[in-house]
Amino acid sequence: MKNPMTHTLKTTLKFATATAAFALLASAALAGDLSNGMPGGMKDGRGGAVPVPVPVPYEETFKYYVGGSVGWTFSSTGNMSIAADHQVVGQSHWIDSYSQLQGPHVLSLVAGRYITPSLRAELGIDYRSPQRPAKAKDVVSYNGSLTGTLTSGASQTNVYAMTRTEDVITQNHTFMLNAYYDLNREGRFKPYIGAGIGFSRRYVTRSSTESVGGCNTTLSTGGACTNDASFVAPTAFSSSSSEDVAGFGLAASAMAGLSYKIGDRTTWDLGYRMMYHGGKVAVAAPSLGGFSTLNIGDRFDHEIRTGLRFDVW
């Protein structure tokens, strides 16, 4: 004879199993409906469910940098001369040309931006140490001749013994917009080429003294020096002058070099730059018979520079 309690327990278990199976089937059907019959479910963002955001790629590169460099001008060419109202006799010009000067040292500061993986642009300021084409300790003695018309109407040339000291200081500073193209951008060693344009500020200080001892001979008549009041200059003359003059001109440059990436943010640069400084400056000083004018014109510098760049953002 069957136990009623055992029979009831078995019946209950069968009912619970059937109910659970039905619930699982219903859940599967509902999920299929929410996904519109396509693979996936609510997490895929289909059928009106909240979508899961798609990861946005982040470009892990720097856009801006700052840097500095030091350099030396190993060669310079340009126009530098003196024009005087008198004629120099038997004496070469006292002033050095640019090619005879030891080049200035250069200190540069820049701030730039990477425009593309290979192209970058920067603003730069260049400071150059002073140069002395003439020094105060160099005393130059020479003869200067003057030609004048006497009261009688005759022309006479007198030659004067002259002593002159000069102290001339020149400086060139530049403000540049530069563009560079980096080759082998993904490598640690990156050759580069570049060009720049801007303006140059030239600063000149000239201090001078001149003394004329008097007339020591005449060339045209062979006679004694005249003191005729109508003559163009006195037989004795002395002067001193000090003047500061600044001027601006066009500046342009061409660069080539090699950079090496030391770390994630730091790059070392070594390169050559040819720099053009435009603009003219004239500084006049009193001299026998009128003025002695120092003319400083365009110049080209050839520089070697090295420095560091730091990526900042």
GROMACS .gro file of C-alpha atoms in nm:
model
  313
    1MET     CA    1   0.000   0.000   0.000
    2LYS     CA    2   0.141   0.343  -0.107
    3ASN     CA    3   0.225   0.610   0.148
    4PRO     CA    4   0.003   0.918   0.080
    5MET     CA    5   0.270   1.158   0.206
    6THR     CA    6   0.538   1.022  -0.028
    7HIS     CA    7   0.304   1.044  -0.324
    8THR     CA    8   0.222   1.410  -0.245
    9LEU     CA    9   0.596   1.505  -0.217
   10LYS     CA   10   0.678   1.351  -0.557
   11THR     CA   11   0.390   1.536  -0.719
   12THR     CA   12   0.504   1.867  -0.572
   13LEU     CA   13   0.862   1.819  -0.698
   14LYS     CA   14   0.741   1.741  -1.054
   15PHE     CA   15   0.528   2.057  -1.053
   16ALA     CA   16   0.817   2.276  -0.932
   17THR     CA   17   1.052   2.135  -1.200
   18ALA     CA   18   0.799   2.199  -1.476
   19THR     CA   19   0.742   2.556  -1.350
   20ALA     CA   20   1.116   2.633  -1.349
   21ALA     CA   21   1.159   2.498  -1.702
   22PHE     CA   22   0.870   2.711  -1.824
   23ALA     CA   23   1.019   3.024  -1.666
   24LEU     CA   24   1.356   2.964  -1.837
   25LEU     CA   25   1.189   2.924  -2.176
   26ALA     CA   26   0.988   3.241  -2.126
   27SER     CA   27   1.302   3.440  -2.035
   28ALA     CA   28   1.481   3.320  -2.348
   29ALA     CA   29   1.187   3.418  -2.564
   30LEU     CA   30   1.167   3.763  -2.406
   31ALA     CA   31   1.538   3.825  -2.461
   32GLY     CA   32   1.498   3.726  -2.826
   33ASP     CA   33   1.215   3.976  -2.865
   34LEU     CA   34   1.417   4.262  -2.707
   35SER     CA   35   1.707   4.200  -2.946
   36ASN     CA   36   1.475   4.208  -3.249
   37GLY     CA   37   1.569   3.859  -3.342
   38MET     CA   38   1.939   3.947  -3.381
   39PRO     CA   39   2.228   3.801  -3.186
   40GLY     CA   40   2.310   3.973  -2.858
   41GLY     CA   41   2.098   4.123  -2.588
   42MET     CA   42   2.047   4.429  -2.378
   43LYS     CA   43   2.415   4.490  -2.322
   44ASP     CA   44   2.459   4.532  -2.697
   45GLY     CA   45   2.231   4.834  -2.696
   46ARG     CA   46   1.967   4.694  -2.929
   47GLY     CA   47   1.591   4.688  -2.899
   48GLY     CA   48   1.572   5.009  -2.692
   49ALA     CA   49   1.806   4.896  -2.413
   50VAL     CA   50   2.073   5.131  -2.274
   51PRO     CA   51   2.380   5.101  -2.508
   52VAL     CA   52   2.728   5.030  -2.380
   53PRO     CA   53   2.962   5.322  -2.480
   54VAL     CA   54   3.217   5.240  -2.750
   55PRO     CA   55   3.576   5.311  -2.629
   56VAL     CA   56   3.716   5.635  -2.783
   57PRO     CA   57   4.081   5.607  -2.893
   58TYR     CA   58   4.313   5.862  -2.721
   59GLU     CA   59   4.612   5.998  -2.910
   60GLU     CA   60   4.895   5.975  -2.660
   61THR     CA   61   5.123   6.240  -2.815
   62PHE     CA   62   5.232   6.587  -2.710
   63LYS     CA   63   5.123   6.897  -2.901
   64TYR     CA   64   5.344   7.172  -2.757
   65TYR     CA   65   5.708   7.214  -2.657
   66VAL     CA   66   5.958   7.466  -2.526
   67GLY     CA   67   6.332   7.465  -2.568
   68GLY     CA   68   6.663   7.642  -2.561
   69SER     CA   69   6.998   7.620  -2.735
   70VAL     CA   70   7.345   7.770  -2.737
   71GLY     CA   71   7.558   7.824  -3.044
   72TRP     CA   72   7.857   7.990  -3.202
   73THR     CA   73   7.896   8.181  -3.528
   74PHE     CA   74   8.196   8.031  -3.701
   75SER     CA   75   8.183   8.254  -4.011
   76SER     CA   76   8.033   8.592  -4.105
   77THR     CA   77   8.026   8.798  -4.421
   78GLY     CA   78   7.874   9.137  -4.490
   79ASN     CA   79   7.923   9.505  -4.555
   80MET     CA   80   8.104   9.729  -4.310
   81SER     CA   81   8.292  10.044  -4.408
   82ILE     CA   82   8.385  10.398  -4.313
   83ALA     CA   83   8.341  10.699  -4.540
   84ALA     CA   84   8.517  11.021  -4.438
   85ASP     CA   85   8.510  11.369  -4.585
   86HIS     CA   86   8.889  11.366  -4.609
   87GLN     CA   87   9.114  11.140  -4.811
   88VAL     CA   88   9.324  10.884  -4.627
   89VAL     CA   89   9.684  10.887  -4.749
   90GLY     CA   90   9.909  10.584  -4.720
   91GLN     CA   91   9.695  10.407  -4.458
   92SER     CA   92   9.457  10.110  -4.491
   93HIS     CA   93   9.117  10.129  -4.328
   94TRP     CA   94   9.130  10.085  -3.954
   95ILE     CA   95   8.804   9.892  -3.920
   96ASP     CA   96   8.775   9.515  -3.957
   97SER     CA   97   8.535   9.355  -4.199
   98TYR     CA   98   8.282   9.095  -4.081
   99SER     CA   99   8.497   8.816  -4.221
  100GLN     CA  100   8.780   8.920  -3.987
  101LEU     CA  101   8.566   8.919  -3.673
  102GLN     CA  102   8.535   8.633  -3.432
  103GLY     CA  103   8.171   8.530  -3.447
  104PRO     CA  104   7.934   8.599  -3.157
  105HIS     CA  105   7.787   8.339  -2.928
  106VAL     CA  106   7.414   8.279  -2.969
  107LEU     CA  107   7.152   8.201  -2.704
  108SER     CA  108   6.808   8.093  -2.834
  109LEU     CA  109   6.473   8.034  -2.662
  110VAL     CA  110   6.178   7.879  -2.850
  111ALA     CA  111   5.815   7.773  -2.801
  112GLY     CA  112   5.655   7.548  -3.061
  113ARG     CA  113   5.372   7.319  -3.165
  114TYR     CA  114   5.361   6.986  -3.348
  115ILE     CA  115   5.123   7.043  -3.640
  116THR     CA  116   5.152   6.693  -3.793
  117PRO     CA  117   5.367   6.395  -3.693
  118SER     CA  118   5.644   6.540  -3.911
  119LEU     CA  119   5.577   6.916  -3.927
  120ARG     CA  120   5.627   7.160  -3.642
  121ALA     CA  121   5.633   7.539  -3.609
  122GLU     CA  122   5.790   7.759  -3.343
  123LEU     CA  123   5.856   8.115  -3.233
  124GLY     CA  124   6.214   8.194  -3.135
  125ILE     CA  125   6.422   8.474  -2.985
  126ASP     CA  126   6.799   8.483  -3.048
  127TYR     CA  127   7.041   8.686  -2.838
  128ARG     CA  128   7.396   8.740  -2.968
  129SER     CA  129   7.698   8.853  -2.773
  130PRO     CA  130   7.861   9.186  -2.867
  131GLN     CA  131   8.128   9.214  -3.137
  132ARG     CA  132   8.401   9.477  -3.156
  133PRO     CA  133   8.514   9.565  -3.509
  134ALA     CA  134   8.728   9.840  -3.353
  135LYS     CA  135   8.867   9.865  -3.000
  136ALA     CA  136   8.951  10.172  -2.798
  137LYS     CA  137   9.298  10.041  -2.723
  138ASP     CA  138   9.382  10.043  -3.096
  139VAL     CA  139   9.521  10.389  -3.171
  140VAL     CA  140   9.554  10.455  -3.543
  141SER     CA  141   9.790  10.720  -3.681
  142TYR     CA  142   9.767  10.817  -4.043
  143ASN     CA  143   9.766  11.111  -4.281
  144GLY     CA  144   9.452  11.277  -4.406
  145SER     CA  145   9.453  11.518  -4.698
  146LEU     CA  146   9.214  11.804  -4.766
  147THR     CA  147   9.181  12.016  -5.077
  148GLY     CA  148   9.059  12.374  -5.048
  149THR     CA  149   9.028  12.692  -5.249
  150LEU     CA  150   9.231  12.988  -5.133
  151THR     CA  151   9.120  13.350  -5.139
  152SER     CA  152   9.328  13.398  -5.448
  153GLY     CA  153   9.123  13.126  -5.621
  154ALA     CA  154   9.409  12.875  -5.632
  155SER     CA  155   9.345  12.513  -5.531
  156GLN     CA  156   9.566  12.372  -5.258
  157THR     CA  157   9.585  12.030  -5.091
  158ASN     CA  158   9.724  12.007  -4.742
  159VAL     CA  159   9.823  11.681  -4.570
  160TYR     CA  160   9.763  11.651  -4.197
  161ALA     CA  161   9.909  11.410  -3.942
  162MET     CA  162   9.613  11.250  -3.764
  163THR     CA  163   9.560  11.021  -3.466
  164ARG     CA  164   9.228  10.848  -3.410
  165THR     CA  165   9.086  10.607  -3.153
  166GLU     CA  166   8.767  10.410  -3.206
  167ASP     CA  167   8.552  10.185  -2.991
  168VAL     CA  168   8.271  10.023  -3.192
  169ILE     CA  169   8.035   9.760  -3.052
  170THR     CA  170   7.777   9.585  -3.268
  171GLN     CA  171   7.503   9.338  -3.172
  172ASN     CA  172   7.237   9.156  -3.373
  173HIS     CA  173   6.929   9.000  -3.216
  174THR     CA  174   6.658   8.818  -3.411
  175PHE     CA  175   6.290   8.734  -3.359
  176MET     CA  176   6.189   8.442  -3.582
  177LEU     CA  177   5.896   8.227  -3.695
  178ASN     CA  178   6.047   7.888  -3.786
  179ALA     CA  179   5.907   7.575  -3.951
  180TYR     CA  180   6.074   7.231  -3.937
  181TYR     CA  181   6.013   6.902  -4.114
  182ASP     CA  182   6.127   6.599  -3.912
  183LEU     CA  183   6.231   6.290  -4.106
  184ASN     CA  184   6.200   5.941  -3.955
  185ARG     CA  185   5.939   6.069  -3.711
  186GLU     CA  186   5.891   5.733  -3.531
  187GLY     CA  187   6.263   5.676  -3.475
  188ARG     CA  188   6.480   5.802  -3.192
  189PHE     CA  189   6.718   5.971  -3.440
  190LYS     CA  190   6.537   6.228  -3.657
  191PRO     CA  191   6.713   6.434  -3.925
  192TYR     CA  192   6.535   6.761  -3.994
  193ILE     CA  193   6.534   7.060  -4.228
  194GLY     CA  194   6.379   7.399  -4.169
  195ALA     CA  195   6.341   7.763  -4.263
  196GLY     CA  196   6.250   8.081  -4.082
  197ILE     CA  197   6.154   8.444  -4.135
  198GLY     CA  198   6.139   8.737  -3.897
  199PHE     CA  199   6.320   9.061  -3.820
  200SER     CA  200   6.662   9.158  -3.693
  201ARG     CA  201   6.744   9.429  -3.441
  202ARG     CA  202   7.090   9.580  -3.484
  203TYR     CA  203   7.247   9.786  -3.209
  204VAL     CA  204   7.565   9.990  -3.263
  205THR     CA  205   7.766  10.198  -3.015
  206ARG     CA  206   8.047  10.415  -3.149
  207SER     CA  207   8.287  10.621  -2.939
  208SER     CA  208   8.575  10.801  -3.108
  209THR     CA  209   8.834  11.073  -3.068
  210GLU     CA  210   9.045  11.239  -3.332
  211SER     CA  211   9.331  11.488  -3.312
  212VAL     CA  212   9.510  11.658  -3.598
  213GLY     CA  213   9.864  11.772  -3.527
  214GLY     CA  214   9.875  12.021  -3.808
  215CYS     CA  215   9.975  12.046  -4.169
  216ASN     CA  216  10.305  11.878  -4.248
  217THR     CA  217  10.331  11.929  -4.624
  218THR     CA  218  10.145  12.045  -4.935
  219LEU     CA  219  10.095  11.834  -5.243
  220SER     CA  220   9.974  12.075  -5.508
  221THR     CA  221  10.207  12.371  -5.470
  222GLY     CA  222  10.502  12.235  -5.279
  223GLY     CA  223  10.493  12.541  -5.057
  224ALA     CA  224  10.427  12.582  -4.687
  225CYS     CA  225  10.090  12.505  -4.529
  226THR     CA  226   9.846  12.790  -4.564
  227ASN     CA  227   9.641  12.941  -4.287
  228ASP     CA  228   9.415  13.117  -4.532
  229ALA     CA  229   9.079  13.178  -4.364
  230SER     CA  230   8.897  13.059  -4.672
  231PHE     CA  231   9.053  12.714  -4.653
  232VAL     CA  232   8.811  12.428  -4.586
  233ALA     CA  233   8.964  12.314  -4.255
  234PRO     CA  234   9.186  12.448  -3.979
  235THR     CA  235   9.546  12.338  -3.945
  236ALA     CA  236   9.474  12.191  -3.603
  237PHE     CA  237   9.163  11.994  -3.509
  238SER     CA  238   9.039  11.768  -3.231
  239SER     CA  239   8.702  11.602  -3.165
  240SER     CA  240   8.530  11.336  -2.959
  241SER     CA  241   8.197  11.165  -3.007
  242SER     CA  242   7.983  10.887  -2.859
  243GLU     CA  243   7.656  10.771  -3.012
  244ASP     CA  244   7.416  10.476  -2.987
  245VAL     CA  245   7.210  10.377  -3.291
  246ALA     CA  246   6.955  10.096  -3.333
  247GLY     CA  247   6.795   9.970  -3.652
  248PHE     CA  248   6.560   9.696  -3.772
  249GLY     CA  249   6.566   9.482  -4.085
  250LEU     CA  250   6.440   9.160  -4.240
  251ALA     CA  251   6.584   8.834  -4.110
  252ALA     CA  252   6.570   8.492  -4.278
  253SER     CA  253   6.726   8.155  -4.204
  254ALA     CA  254   6.773   7.800  -4.331
  255MET     CA  255   6.843   7.508  -4.097
  256ALA     CA  256   6.945   7.142  -4.111
  257GLY     CA  257   7.035   6.904  -3.831
  258LEU     CA  258   6.971   6.592  -3.628
  259SER     CA  259   6.763   6.536  -3.315
  260TYR     CA  260   6.769   6.245  -3.071
  261LYS     CA  261   6.480   6.152  -2.841
  262ILE     CA  262   6.630   6.106  -2.494
  263GLY     CA  263   6.303   6.031  -2.315
  264ASP     CA  264   5.928   6.058  -2.351
  265ARG     CA  265   5.940   6.437  -2.317
  266THR     CA  266   6.300   6.535  -2.393
  267THR     CA  267   6.476   6.574  -2.731
  268TRP     CA  268   6.834   6.679  -2.798
  269ASP     CA  269   6.911   6.888  -3.110
  270LEU     CA  270   7.233   6.951  -3.301
  271GLY     CA  271   7.221   7.159  -3.617
  272TYR     CA  272   7.352   7.420  -3.859
  273ARG     CA  273   7.181   7.752  -3.936
  274MET     CA  274   7.253   8.012  -4.201
  275MET     CA  275   7.114   8.347  -4.083
  276TYR     CA  276   7.060   8.659  -4.293
  277HIS     CA  277   7.043   8.996  -4.115
  278GLY     CA  278   6.906   9.280  -4.324
  279GLY     CA  279   6.895   9.652  -4.264
  280LYS     CA  280   7.158   9.925  -4.256
  281VAL     CA  281   7.289  10.144  -3.976
  282ALA     CA  282   7.500  10.459  -4.020
  283VAL     CA  283   7.681  10.631  -3.731
  284ALA     CA  284   7.853  10.964  -3.799
  285ALA     CA  285   8.132  11.120  -3.590
  286PRO     CA  286   8.317  11.451  -3.633
  287SER     CA  287   8.636  11.428  -3.835
  288LEU     CA  288   8.881  11.652  -4.018
  289GLY     CA  289   8.687  11.863  -4.265
  290GLY     CA  290   8.345  11.716  -4.184
  291PHE     CA  291   8.233  11.372  -4.066
  292SER     CA  292   8.351  11.013  -4.055
  293THR     CA  293   8.053  10.783  -4.114
  294LEU     CA  294   8.048  10.419  -4.011
  295ASN     CA  295   7.818  10.215  -4.239
  296ILE     CA  296   7.706   9.868  -4.133
  297GLY     CA  297   7.495   9.679  -4.385
  298ASP     CA  298   7.355   9.331  -4.451
  299ARG     CA  299   7.536   9.028  -4.316
  300PHE     CA  300   7.526   8.646  -4.330
  301ASP     CA  301   7.610   8.430  -4.028
  302HIS     CA  302   7.690   8.059  -4.030
  303GLU     CA  303   7.607   7.904  -3.693
  304ILE     CA  304   7.640   7.572  -3.513
  305ARG     CA  305   7.382   7.520  -3.235
  306THR     CA  306   7.291   7.253  -2.981
  307GLY     CA  307   7.011   7.239  -2.726
  308LEU     CA  308   6.712   7.059  -2.573
  309ARG     CA  309   6.339   7.053  -2.642
  310PHE     CA  310   6.084   6.961  -2.374
  311ASP     CA  311   5.732   6.842  -2.462
  312VAL     CA  312   5.495   7.010  -2.217
  313TRP     CA  313   5.139   6.921  -2.324
   0.00000   0.00000   0.00000
